[in-house]
PDB file of C-alpha atoms in Angstrom:
ATOM      1  CA  MET A   1      74.557 123.827 143.335  1.00 93.00           C
ATOM      2  CA  ARG A   2      74.812 126.436 140.605  1.00 94.00           C
ATOM      3  CA  ILE A   3      76.382 125.830 137.208  1.00 94.00           C
ATOM      4  CA  GLY A   4      79.877 127.122 138.050  1.00 94.00           C
ATOM      5  CA  ASP A   5      80.154 124.975 141.168  1.00 95.00           C
ATOM      6  CA  ALA A   6      78.706 121.967 139.362  1.00 95.00           C
ATOM      7  CA  ALA A   7      81.149 122.360 136.481  1.00 95.00           C
ATOM      8  CA  ALA A   8      84.083 122.579 138.887  1.00 96.00           C
ATOM      9  CA  ALA A   9      82.868 119.496 140.774  1.00 95.00           C
ATOM     10  CA  ALA A  10      82.590 117.534 137.518  1.00 94.00           C
ATOM     11  CA  GLY A  11      85.933 118.772 136.178  1.00 94.00           C
ATOM     12  CA  THR A  12      84.523 120.703 133.252  1.00 94.00           C
ATOM     13  CA  THR A  13      83.164 124.134 132.337  1.00 95.00           C
ATOM     14  CA  PRO A  14      79.713 125.718 132.522  1.00 95.00           C
ATOM     15  CA  ARG A  15      79.731 125.911 128.743  1.00 96.00           C
ATOM     16  CA  ALA A  16      80.226 122.128 128.553  1.00 95.00           C
ATOM     17  CA  LEU A  17      77.284 121.552 130.908  1.00 95.00           C
ATOM     18  CA  ARG A  18      75.031 123.667 128.705  1.00 95.00           C
ATOM     19  CA  PHE A  19      76.327 121.803 125.624  1.00 95.00           C
ATOM     20  CA  TYR A  20      75.605 118.402 127.225  1.00 95.00           C
ATOM     21  CA  GLU A  21      72.119 119.600 128.103  1.00 94.00           C
ATOM     22  CA  GLN A  22      71.496 120.861 124.529  1.00 95.00           C
ATOM     23  CA  ARG A  23      72.677 117.556 123.052  1.00 94.00           C
ATOM     24  CA  GLY A  24      70.503 115.467 125.358  1.00 92.00           C
ATOM     25  CA  LEU A  25      73.399 113.946 127.301  1.00 92.00           C
ATOM     26  CA  LEU A  26      72.342 115.668 130.499  1.00 93.00           C
ATOM     27  CA  ASN A  27      68.734 116.084 131.573  1.00 90.00           C
ATOM     28  CA  PRO A  28      67.653 119.689 131.985  1.00 91.00           C
ATOM     29  CA  PRO A  29      68.378 120.557 135.611  1.00 91.00           C
ATOM     30  CA  ALA A  30      65.930 122.089 138.022  1.00 91.00           C
ATOM     31  CA  ARG A  31      65.718 125.873 137.929  1.00 93.00           C
ATOM     32  CA  THR A  32      65.616 128.404 140.715  1.00 92.00           C
ATOM     33  CA  SER A  33      62.832 130.982 140.838  1.00 93.00           C
ATOM     34  CA  SER A  34      65.194 133.360 139.027  1.00 93.00           C
ATOM     35  CA  GLY A  35      65.810 130.772 136.272  1.00 92.00           C
ATOM     36  CA  GLN A  36      69.317 129.673 137.235  1.00 93.00           C
ATOM     37  CA  ARG A  37      70.219 126.023 136.798  1.00 94.00           C
ATOM     38  CA  GLU A  38      70.508 123.920 139.971  1.00 95.00           C
ATOM     39  CA  TYR A  39      72.497 120.692 139.796  1.00 95.00           C
ATOM     40  CA  ASP A  40      72.577 117.826 142.282  1.00 93.00           C
ATOM     41  CA  SER A  41      75.053 115.013 142.936  1.00 92.00           C
ATOM     42  CA  GLU A  42      73.343 112.735 140.381  1.00 92.00           C
ATOM     43  CA  ASP A  43      73.859 115.365 137.683  1.00 93.00           C
ATOM     44  CA  ILE A  44      77.544 115.645 138.606  1.00 94.00           C
ATOM     45  CA  ALA A  45      77.954 111.853 138.461  1.00 92.00           C
ATOM     46  CA  ARG A  46      76.287 111.770 135.027  1.00 93.00           C
ATOM     47  CA  VAL A  47      78.559 114.527 133.688  1.00 94.00           C
ATOM     48  CA  ARG A  48      81.583 112.561 134.882  1.00 93.00           C
ATOM     49  CA  VAL A  49      80.322 109.460 133.053  1.00 92.00           C
ATOM     50  CA  VAL A  50      79.724 111.493 129.878  1.00 94.00           C
ATOM     51  CA  ARG A  51      83.249 112.928 130.071  1.00 94.00           C
ATOM     52  CA  GLU A  52      84.747 109.449 130.609  1.00 92.00           C
ATOM     53  CA  LEU A  53      82.880 108.079 127.594  1.00 91.00           C
ATOM     54  CA  LEU A  54      83.951 110.991 125.392  1.00 92.00           C
ATOM     55  CA  ALA A  55      87.547 110.596 126.589  1.00 92.00           C
ATOM     56  CA  ALA A  56      87.362 106.872 125.752  1.00 89.00           C
ATOM     57  CA  GLY A  57      86.699 107.704 122.107  1.00 88.00           C
ATOM     58  CA  PHE A  58      82.918 107.736 121.915  1.00 89.00           C
ATOM     59  CA  THR A  59      81.331 110.560 119.965  1.00 91.00           C
ATOM     60  CA  VAL A  60      78.579 112.820 121.252  1.00 93.00           C
ATOM     61  CA  ALA A  61      76.197 110.929 118.928  1.00 91.00           C
ATOM     62  CA  ASP A  62      77.324 107.602 120.444  1.00 89.00           C
ATOM     63  CA  VAL A  63      76.680 108.837 123.976  1.00 90.00           C
ATOM     64  CA  HIS A  64      73.351 110.346 122.926  1.00 91.00           C
ATOM     65  CA  ALA A  65      72.284 106.979 121.486  1.00 87.00           C
ATOM     66  CA  CYS A  66      72.451 105.451 124.957  1.00 83.00           C
ATOM     67  CA  ALA A  67      71.633 108.556 127.015  1.00 85.00           C
ATOM     68  CA  ASP A  68      68.581 106.856 128.508  1.00 84.00           C
ATOM     69  CA  ARG A  69      70.878 104.261 130.130  1.00 82.00           C
ATOM     70  CA  LEU A  70      73.701 106.504 131.376  1.00 84.00           C
ATOM     71  CA  HIS A  71      72.265 106.454 134.885  1.00 82.00           C
ATOM     72  CA  LEU A  72      73.293 102.780 135.054  1.00 83.00           C
ATOM     73  CA  LEU A  73      76.939 103.816 134.764  1.00 83.00           C
ATOM     74  CA  THR A  74      76.764 106.323 137.614  1.00 80.00           C
ATOM     75  CA  SER A  75      76.103 103.623 140.207  1.00 72.00           C
ATOM     76  CA  GLY A  76      79.676 102.325 140.114  1.00 68.00           C
ATOM     77  CA  ARG A  77      78.437  98.786 139.472  1.00 65.00           C
ATOM     78  CA  PRO A  78      79.813  96.955 136.434  1.00 61.00           C
ATOM     79  CA  VAL A  79      77.424  97.235 133.508  1.00 58.00           C
ATOM     80  CA  ARG A  80      77.486  95.050 130.426  1.00 58.00           C
ATOM     81  CA  CYS A  81      76.922  97.047 127.258  1.00 56.00           C
ATOM     82  CA  THR A  82      74.761  95.133 124.829  1.00 55.00           C
ATOM     83  CA  SER A  83      72.599  96.075 121.916  1.00 53.00           C
ATOM     84  CA  THR A  84      68.855  96.351 122.378  1.00 58.00           C
ATOM     85  CA  GLU A  85      68.315  94.943 118.877  1.00 61.00           C
ATOM     86  CA  PRO A  86      69.176  91.302 118.089  1.00 62.00           C
ATOM     87  CA  GLY A  87      72.059  91.038 115.641  1.00 63.00           C
ATOM     88  CA  SER A  88      73.089  94.675 116.094  1.00 65.00           C
ATOM     89  CA  PRO A  89      76.607  95.367 117.375  1.00 70.00           C
ATOM     90  CA  GLY A  90      75.389  98.196 119.621  1.00 78.00           C
ATOM     91  CA  VAL A  91      77.171 101.458 120.293  1.00 82.00           C
ATOM     92  CA  VAL A  92      80.357  99.845 121.589  1.00 83.00           C
ATOM     93  CA  GLY A  93      80.581  97.422 118.673  1.00 86.00           C
ATOM     94  CA  GLN A  94      79.976 100.199 116.174  1.00 86.00           C
ATOM     95  CA  ARG A  95      82.642 102.408 117.773  1.00 86.00           C
ATOM     96  CA  LEU A  96      85.148  99.518 117.768  1.00 89.00           C
ATOM     97  CA  ALA A  97      84.421  98.854 114.078  1.00 91.00           C
ATOM     98  CA  ALA A  98      84.870 102.556 113.252  1.00 89.00           C
ATOM     99  CA  LEU A  99      88.169 102.651 115.155  1.00 90.00           C
ATOM    100  CA  ASP A 100      89.381  99.498 113.381  1.00 94.00           C
ATOM    101  CA  ALA A 101      88.508 101.030 109.997  1.00 95.00           C
ATOM    102  CA  GLU A 102      90.339 104.266 110.886  1.00 94.00           C
ATOM    103  CA  ILE A 103      93.393 102.312 112.072  1.00 96.00           C
ATOM    104  CA  ALA A 104      93.429 100.361 108.797  1.00 96.00           C
ATOM    105  CA  ARG A 105      93.126 103.586 106.786  1.00 97.00           C
ATOM    106  CA  LEU A 106      95.932 105.287 108.712  1.00 97.00           C
ATOM    107  CA  THR A 107      98.132 102.185 108.484  1.00 96.00           C
ATOM    108  CA  GLY A 108      97.694 102.230 104.696  1.00 96.00           C
ATOM    109  CA  LEU A 109      98.608 105.914 104.562  1.00 96.00           C
ATOM    110  CA  ARG A 110     101.659 105.313 106.719  1.00 96.00           C
ATOM    111  CA  GLU A 111     102.835 102.433 104.533  1.00 95.00           C
ATOM    112  CA  ALA A 112     102.355 104.471 101.356  1.00 94.00           C
ATOM    113  CA  LEU A 113     104.320 107.378 102.813  1.00 95.00           C
ATOM    114  CA  ALA A 114     107.090 105.067 104.011  1.00 94.00           C
ATOM    115  CA  ARG A 115     107.345 103.583 100.493  1.00 93.00           C
ATOM    116  CA  LYS A 116     107.635 107.072  98.980  1.00 93.00           C
ATOM    117  CA  VAL A 117     110.320 108.143 101.433  1.00 92.00           C
ATOM    118  CA  SER A 118     112.323 104.964 100.879  1.00 89.00           C
ATOM    119  CA  GLY A 119     112.079 105.375  97.082  1.00 83.00           C
ATOM    120  CA  GLU A 120     109.813 102.380  96.475  1.00 75.00           C
ATOM    121  CA  GLY A 121     107.007 103.174  94.075  1.00 62.00           C
ATOM    122  CA  ALA A 122     108.361 106.683  93.467  1.00 53.00           C
ATOM    123  CA  ASP A 123     107.571 106.444  89.734  1.00 56.00           C
ATOM    124  CA  ALA A 124     103.797 106.341  90.189  1.00 54.00           C
ATOM    125  CA  PRO A 125     102.202 109.606  91.284  1.00 54.00           C
ATOM    126  CA  SER A 126     100.063 109.397  94.381  1.00 54.00           C
ATOM    127  CA  GLU A 127      96.312 109.982  94.319  1.00 56.00           C
ATOM    128  CA  GLY A 128      96.890 113.364  95.978  1.00 52.00           C
ATOM    129  CA  ALA A 129      99.423 114.344  93.319  1.00 50.00           C
ATOM    130  CA  ARG A 130      97.067 113.262  90.538  1.00 47.00           C
ATOM    131  CA  GLN A 131      94.284 115.387  92.019  1.00 46.00           C
ATOM    132  CA  ALA A 132      96.570 118.432  92.287  1.00 46.00           C
ATOM    133  CA  VAL A 133      97.292 118.444  88.528  1.00 46.00           C
ATOM    134  CA  SER A 134      94.655 119.763  86.142  1.00 43.00           C
ATOM    135  CA  PRO A 135      93.740 117.901  82.936  1.00 48.00           C
ATOM    136  CA  SER A 136      96.088 120.195  80.981  1.00 47.00           C
ATOM    137  CA  GLY A 137      98.985 118.884  83.052  1.00 47.00           C
ATOM    138  CA  THR A 138      99.564 122.126  84.927  1.00 47.00           C
ATOM    139  CA  SER A 139      99.605 122.277  88.660  1.00 45.00           C
ATOM    140  CA  THR A 140      96.513 123.677  90.338  1.00 45.00           C
ATOM    141  CA  GLY A 141      96.511 125.724  93.474  1.00 46.00           C
ATOM    142  CA  VAL A 142      99.958 127.250  92.783  1.00 44.00           C
ATOM    143  CA  ARG A 143      99.981 131.014  92.452  1.00 44.00           C
ATOM    144  CA  ARG A 144     102.387 132.783  90.174  1.00 42.00           C
ATOM    145  CA  VAL A 145     104.403 135.423  91.948  1.00 47.00           C
ATOM    146  CA  GLY A 146     106.616 137.819  90.005  1.00 51.00           C
ATOM    147  CA  GLY A 147     106.423 135.741  86.830  1.00 49.00           C
ATOM    148  CA  ARG A 148     107.661 132.597  88.569  1.00 49.00           C
ATOM    149  CA  THR A 149     105.740 129.532  89.614  1.00 47.00           C
TER     150      THR A 149
END
């Protein structure tokens, strides 16, 4: 099937199919004599797997790192994701660690903002406020309009 039909069958766009191909997530499809891409049911299944992985929080780089094994996920059989290198957390472990670090960072930001709003720690300027003031003590990034700041 041609790119438009394949994209519709996979629930995406032709542009996304070309992007997946460029990034190595999708093998280059066969071409017609006129050079148009021809996709088969295996290609559609692979695109669906790629979309599921991206929707689950993996990055394009994460999916690319295991692109040679994506065909295992299209079979519908349960697949255990493990690292190919002993002692390495693998793509899933790395993504979980990155998500945990981002959650910790956002939790810290939330707590700091909640303290500011409630009045706790209001005396100490935040890092952002310290960065917004130049060494001379004047605010940076504020334009004067009509003689007023």
